[in-house]
């Protein structure tokens, strides 16, 4: 069986799937013609953007989604307000959120306040600014991927997320963050960037 590996920059308001649930939905199908057996590894929510890996390599899919392996994901989050050092410490140490309606404490993360906005494409539509409320950008590196985790973490410390972009999975990055971009990689190149020698 021939394996395929694609990186895409998922746009805002696009579902991480190929099938529409209602007619007005936008899906990955509009980004290109992919082999029929290729699917996203994990997902990004409709209101999130950025790096998404698509493949038909089922052992790799399992390796990346199994929480045992704790692979690293990096995000940029634009939040409402300017996070305090105390809030950043809480994010780094782990915060209490709810997952599947149950209490959950997040694993320690690497979170830092960016001094300049990251170099990202403009979002369409742009976020809604509140003139009397400043915003800030955070870089968050997590080793887990619970549903809407970054949004829930930031909300838990009092700073709602306005825009969320995944920029890396381990050392896999889009060289140019262009909305809707599709890049095909070889298995050798992808595995090297993921720091995986092989998948049984």
mmCIF file of C-alpha atoms in Angstrom:
data_model
loop_
_atom_site.group_PDB
_atom_site.id
_atom_site.type_symbol
_atom_site.label_atom_id
_atom_site.label_comp_id
_atom_site.label_asym_id
_atom_site.label_seq_id
_atom_site.Cartn_x
_atom_site.Cartn_y
_atom_site.Cartn_z
ATOM 1 C CA UNK A 1 0.000 0.000 0.000
ATOM 2 C CA UNK A 2 1.294 3.430 -0.920
ATOM 3 C CA UNK A 3 1.211 5.970 1.880
ATOM 4 C CA UNK A 4 0.502 9.665 1.293
ATOM 5 C CA UNK A 5 1.290 12.583 3.597
ATOM 6 C CA UNK A 6 -0.138 16.078 3.170
ATOM 7 C CA UNK A 7 0.210 19.229 5.258
ATOM 8 C CA UNK A 8 -2.474 21.862 4.889
ATOM 9 C CA UNK A 9 -3.103 25.270 6.386
ATOM 10 C CA UNK A 10 -6.739 24.895 7.379
ATOM 11 C CA UNK A 11 -8.624 28.155 6.983
ATOM 12 C CA UNK A 12 -10.994 29.588 9.571
ATOM 13 C CA UNK A 13 -14.592 28.365 9.242
ATOM 14 C CA UNK A 14 -13.603 25.134 7.452
ATOM 15 C CA UNK A 15 -14.427 21.748 8.979
ATOM 16 C CA UNK A 16 -11.623 19.189 9.433
ATOM 17 C CA UNK A 17 -13.464 16.688 7.252
ATOM 18 C CA UNK A 18 -14.413 16.104 3.625
ATOM 19 C CA UNK A 19 -18.180 15.637 3.966
ATOM 20 C CA UNK A 20 -20.674 18.462 4.413
ATOM 21 C CA UNK A 21 -23.239 18.031 7.161
ATOM 22 C CA UNK A 22 -25.326 20.900 5.807
ATOM 23 C CA UNK A 23 -25.073 22.654 2.444
ATOM 24 C CA UNK A 24 -23.423 25.834 3.745
ATOM 25 C CA UNK A 25 -20.531 23.980 5.378
ATOM 26 C CA UNK A 26 -17.026 24.437 4.029
ATOM 27 C CA UNK A 27 -14.796 21.353 4.138
ATOM 28 C CA UNK A 28 -11.276 20.201 3.266
ATOM 29 C CA UNK A 29 -12.584 19.040 -0.110
ATOM 30 C CA UNK A 30 -12.382 22.615 -1.382
ATOM 31 C CA UNK A 31 -8.622 22.698 -0.784
ATOM 32 C CA UNK A 32 -7.698 20.060 -3.362
ATOM 33 C CA UNK A 33 -8.145 16.563 -4.742
ATOM 34 C CA UNK A 34 -6.871 14.068 -2.187
ATOM 35 C CA UNK A 35 -6.705 10.259 -2.467
ATOM 36 C CA UNK A 36 -9.939 8.679 -1.277
ATOM 37 C CA UNK A 37 -8.337 6.935 1.706
ATOM 38 C CA UNK A 38 -6.582 10.023 3.113
ATOM 39 C CA UNK A 39 -8.010 11.580 6.277
ATOM 40 C CA UNK A 40 -6.954 14.184 8.862
ATOM 41 C CA UNK A 41 -4.879 13.056 11.841
ATOM 42 C CA UNK A 42 -6.913 14.602 14.627
ATOM 43 C CA UNK A 43 -8.747 17.801 13.939
ATOM 44 C CA UNK A 44 -8.874 21.532 14.297
ATOM 45 C CA UNK A 45 -12.181 23.075 15.262
ATOM 46 C CA UNK A 46 -14.135 25.023 12.680
ATOM 47 C CA UNK A 47 -13.145 28.304 14.356
ATOM 48 C CA UNK A 48 -9.438 27.392 14.582
ATOM 49 C CA UNK A 49 -6.798 27.636 11.857
ATOM 50 C CA UNK A 50 -3.452 26.280 10.903
ATOM 51 C CA UNK A 51 -1.484 23.094 10.453
ATOM 52 C CA UNK A 52 -3.350 19.869 9.772
ATOM 53 C CA UNK A 53 -1.772 16.564 8.715
ATOM 54 C CA UNK A 54 -3.631 14.264 6.339
ATOM 55 C CA UNK A 55 -2.519 10.691 5.646
ATOM 56 C CA UNK A 56 -3.598 7.124 5.008
ATOM 57 C CA UNK A 57 -0.773 5.806 7.236
ATOM 58 C CA UNK A 58 -2.891 4.201 9.979
ATOM 59 C CA UNK A 59 -0.013 3.229 12.314
ATOM 60 C CA UNK A 60 1.230 6.839 12.230
ATOM 61 C CA UNK A 61 -2.295 8.087 12.858
ATOM 62 C CA UNK A 62 -2.479 5.903 15.961
ATOM 63 C CA UNK A 63 0.973 7.013 17.137
ATOM 64 C CA UNK A 64 0.084 10.704 16.892
ATOM 65 C CA UNK A 65 -3.363 10.432 18.474
ATOM 66 C CA UNK A 66 -2.511 8.029 21.302
ATOM 67 C CA UNK A 67 -1.992 10.194 24.432
ATOM 68 C CA UNK A 68 0.673 7.772 25.685
ATOM 69 C CA UNK A 69 3.213 9.242 23.249
ATOM 70 C CA UNK A 70 2.550 12.888 24.256
ATOM 71 C CA UNK A 71 3.715 14.423 20.994
ATOM 72 C CA UNK A 72 4.161 18.200 21.008
ATOM 73 C CA UNK A 73 1.732 20.645 19.422
ATOM 74 C CA UNK A 74 2.469 24.379 19.171
ATOM 75 C CA UNK A 75 -0.211 27.069 18.931
ATOM 76 C CA UNK A 76 -0.446 30.832 18.716
ATOM 77 C CA UNK A 77 -3.448 32.197 20.574
ATOM 78 C CA UNK A 78 -4.661 35.787 20.471
ATOM 79 C CA UNK A 79 -6.430 36.455 23.759
ATOM 80 C CA UNK A 80 -8.587 39.215 25.143
ATOM 81 C CA UNK A 81 -6.682 41.171 27.755
ATOM 82 C CA UNK A 82 -3.023 41.078 28.775
ATOM 83 C CA UNK A 83 -2.202 37.917 30.766
ATOM 84 C CA UNK A 84 -0.493 38.468 34.107
ATOM 85 C CA UNK A 85 2.615 36.541 35.203
ATOM 86 C CA UNK A 86 0.351 34.623 37.615
ATOM 87 C CA UNK A 87 -1.948 33.559 34.766
ATOM 88 C CA UNK A 88 1.038 32.417 32.696
ATOM 89 C CA UNK A 89 2.368 30.386 35.631
ATOM 90 C CA UNK A 90 -0.995 28.679 35.997
ATOM 91 C CA UNK A 91 -1.080 27.814 32.298
ATOM 92 C CA UNK A 92 2.439 26.390 32.527
ATOM 93 C CA UNK A 93 1.729 24.349 35.633
ATOM 94 C CA UNK A 94 -1.672 22.989 34.554
ATOM 95 C CA UNK A 95 -5.196 24.317 35.016
ATOM 96 C CA UNK A 96 -8.538 22.749 35.851
ATOM 97 C CA UNK A 97 -10.937 22.525 32.910
ATOM 98 C CA UNK A 98 -13.841 20.265 31.971
ATOM 99 C CA UNK A 99 -13.503 17.566 29.308
ATOM 100 C CA UNK A 100 -16.564 15.549 28.326
ATOM 101 C CA UNK A 101 -18.385 17.230 31.231
ATOM 102 C CA UNK A 102 -15.839 15.871 33.722
ATOM 103 C CA UNK A 103 -13.135 17.767 35.690
ATOM 104 C CA UNK A 104 -9.666 17.512 34.166
ATOM 105 C CA UNK A 105 -6.308 19.047 35.098
ATOM 106 C CA UNK A 106 -4.130 19.800 32.082
ATOM 107 C CA UNK A 107 -0.553 18.571 31.906
ATOM 108 C CA UNK A 108 2.251 21.106 32.442
ATOM 109 C CA UNK A 109 2.760 23.141 29.253
ATOM 110 C CA UNK A 110 5.198 25.695 27.880
ATOM 111 C CA UNK A 111 3.387 29.008 27.581
ATOM 112 C CA UNK A 112 4.917 32.402 26.964
ATOM 113 C CA UNK A 113 3.704 35.881 26.152
ATOM 114 C CA UNK A 114 4.887 37.076 22.731
ATOM 115 C CA UNK A 115 6.324 40.584 22.595
ATOM 116 C CA UNK A 116 5.217 41.005 18.952
ATOM 117 C CA UNK A 117 2.262 39.553 17.030
ATOM 118 C CA UNK A 118 3.317 36.436 15.061
ATOM 119 C CA UNK A 119 3.715 36.596 11.290
ATOM 120 C CA UNK A 120 0.392 35.082 10.236
ATOM 121 C CA UNK A 121 -1.974 35.690 7.338
ATOM 122 C CA UNK A 122 -4.984 37.891 7.997
ATOM 123 C CA UNK A 123 -8.067 36.000 9.071
ATOM 124 C CA UNK A 124 -11.228 36.160 6.990
ATOM 125 C CA UNK A 125 -13.374 37.435 8.545
ATOM 126 C CA UNK A 126 -11.151 39.342 10.998
ATOM 127 C CA UNK A 127 -11.743 39.001 14.736
ATOM 128 C CA UNK A 128 -14.060 41.455 16.448
ATOM 129 C CA UNK A 129 -12.004 43.951 18.415
ATOM 130 C CA UNK A 130 -13.310 45.744 21.484
ATOM 131 C CA UNK A 131 -11.779 49.212 21.447
ATOM 132 C CA UNK A 132 -11.509 49.432 25.224
ATOM 133 C CA UNK A 133 -10.014 45.940 25.620
ATOM 134 C CA UNK A 134 -6.382 45.185 24.646
ATOM 135 C CA UNK A 135 -5.343 41.860 23.174
ATOM 136 C CA UNK A 136 -2.157 39.800 23.441
ATOM 137 C CA UNK A 137 -0.583 36.789 21.732
ATOM 138 C CA UNK A 138 0.543 33.638 23.514
ATOM 139 C CA UNK A 139 2.657 30.748 22.289
ATOM 140 C CA UNK A 140 1.518 27.468 23.815
ATOM 141 C CA UNK A 141 3.309 24.130 23.506
ATOM 142 C CA UNK A 142 1.208 21.217 24.703
ATOM 143 C CA UNK A 143 1.805 17.480 24.901
ATOM 144 C CA UNK A 144 -1.878 16.589 24.789
ATOM 145 C CA UNK A 145 -4.861 17.540 22.673
ATOM 146 C CA UNK A 146 -8.168 17.461 24.513
ATOM 147 C CA UNK A 147 -11.223 18.904 22.798
ATOM 148 C CA UNK A 148 -10.932 22.720 22.610
ATOM 149 C CA UNK A 149 -8.173 22.517 25.218
ATOM 150 C CA UNK A 150 -6.321 25.754 24.451
ATOM 151 C CA UNK A 151 -9.539 27.759 24.507
ATOM 152 C CA UNK A 152 -10.614 26.165 27.771
ATOM 153 C CA UNK A 153 -7.208 26.665 29.376
ATOM 154 C CA UNK A 154 -7.083 30.364 28.519
ATOM 155 C CA UNK A 155 -10.693 30.903 29.609
ATOM 156 C CA UNK A 156 -9.904 29.180 32.928
ATOM 157 C CA UNK A 157 -7.331 31.856 33.757
ATOM 158 C CA UNK A 158 -9.560 34.714 32.585
ATOM 159 C CA UNK A 159 -8.324 35.403 29.038
ATOM 160 C CA UNK A 160 -10.742 34.232 26.317
ATOM 161 C CA UNK A 161 -9.228 33.210 22.979
ATOM 162 C CA UNK A 162 -10.105 35.415 20.022
ATOM 163 C CA UNK A 163 -8.006 33.628 17.409
ATOM 164 C CA UNK A 164 -6.247 30.253 17.523
ATOM 165 C CA UNK A 165 -3.667 28.942 15.044
ATOM 166 C CA UNK A 166 -1.753 25.650 15.238
ATOM 167 C CA UNK A 167 1.705 26.257 13.806
ATOM 168 C CA UNK A 168 3.585 23.013 14.482
ATOM 169 C CA UNK A 169 3.283 19.317 15.274
ATOM 170 C CA UNK A 170 6.640 18.353 16.810
ATOM 171 C CA UNK A 171 9.063 19.920 14.257
ATOM 172 C CA UNK A 172 6.594 19.741 11.366
ATOM 173 C CA UNK A 173 5.755 23.264 10.221
ATOM 174 C CA UNK A 174 4.409 24.992 7.165
ATOM 175 C CA UNK A 175 7.355 26.832 5.648
ATOM 176 C CA UNK A 176 4.971 29.544 4.467
ATOM 177 C CA UNK A 177 1.753 29.980 6.385
ATOM 178 C CA UNK A 178 -0.565 30.564 3.459
ATOM 179 C CA UNK A 179 -4.292 30.012 3.961
ATOM 180 C CA UNK A 180 -5.445 26.909 2.109
ATOM 181 C CA UNK A 181 -1.917 25.831 1.172
ATOM 182 C CA UNK A 182 -1.382 22.101 0.554
ATOM 183 C CA UNK A 183 2.093 20.538 0.741
ATOM 184 C CA UNK A 184 2.878 16.861 0.093
ATOM 185 C CA UNK A 185 5.782 15.324 2.034
ATOM 186 C CA UNK A 186 7.614 12.029 1.761
ATOM 187 C CA UNK A 187 7.261 9.587 4.631
ATOM 188 C CA UNK A 188 10.997 9.829 5.334
ATOM 189 C CA UNK A 189 10.861 13.621 5.642
ATOM 190 C CA UNK A 190 7.745 13.598 7.802
ATOM 191 C CA UNK A 191 8.960 10.894 10.171
ATOM 192 C CA UNK A 192 12.253 12.727 10.641
ATOM 193 C CA UNK A 193 10.464 15.969 11.553
ATOM 194 C CA UNK A 194 8.201 14.077 13.949
ATOM 195 C CA UNK A 195 11.198 12.477 15.618
ATOM 196 C CA UNK A 196 9.886 8.979 14.888
ATOM 197 C CA UNK A 197 12.230 6.324 13.525
ATOM 198 C CA UNK A 198 9.482 3.874 12.569
ATOM 199 C CA UNK A 199 5.952 2.857 13.429
ATOM 200 C CA UNK A 200 5.149 -0.796 13.970
#
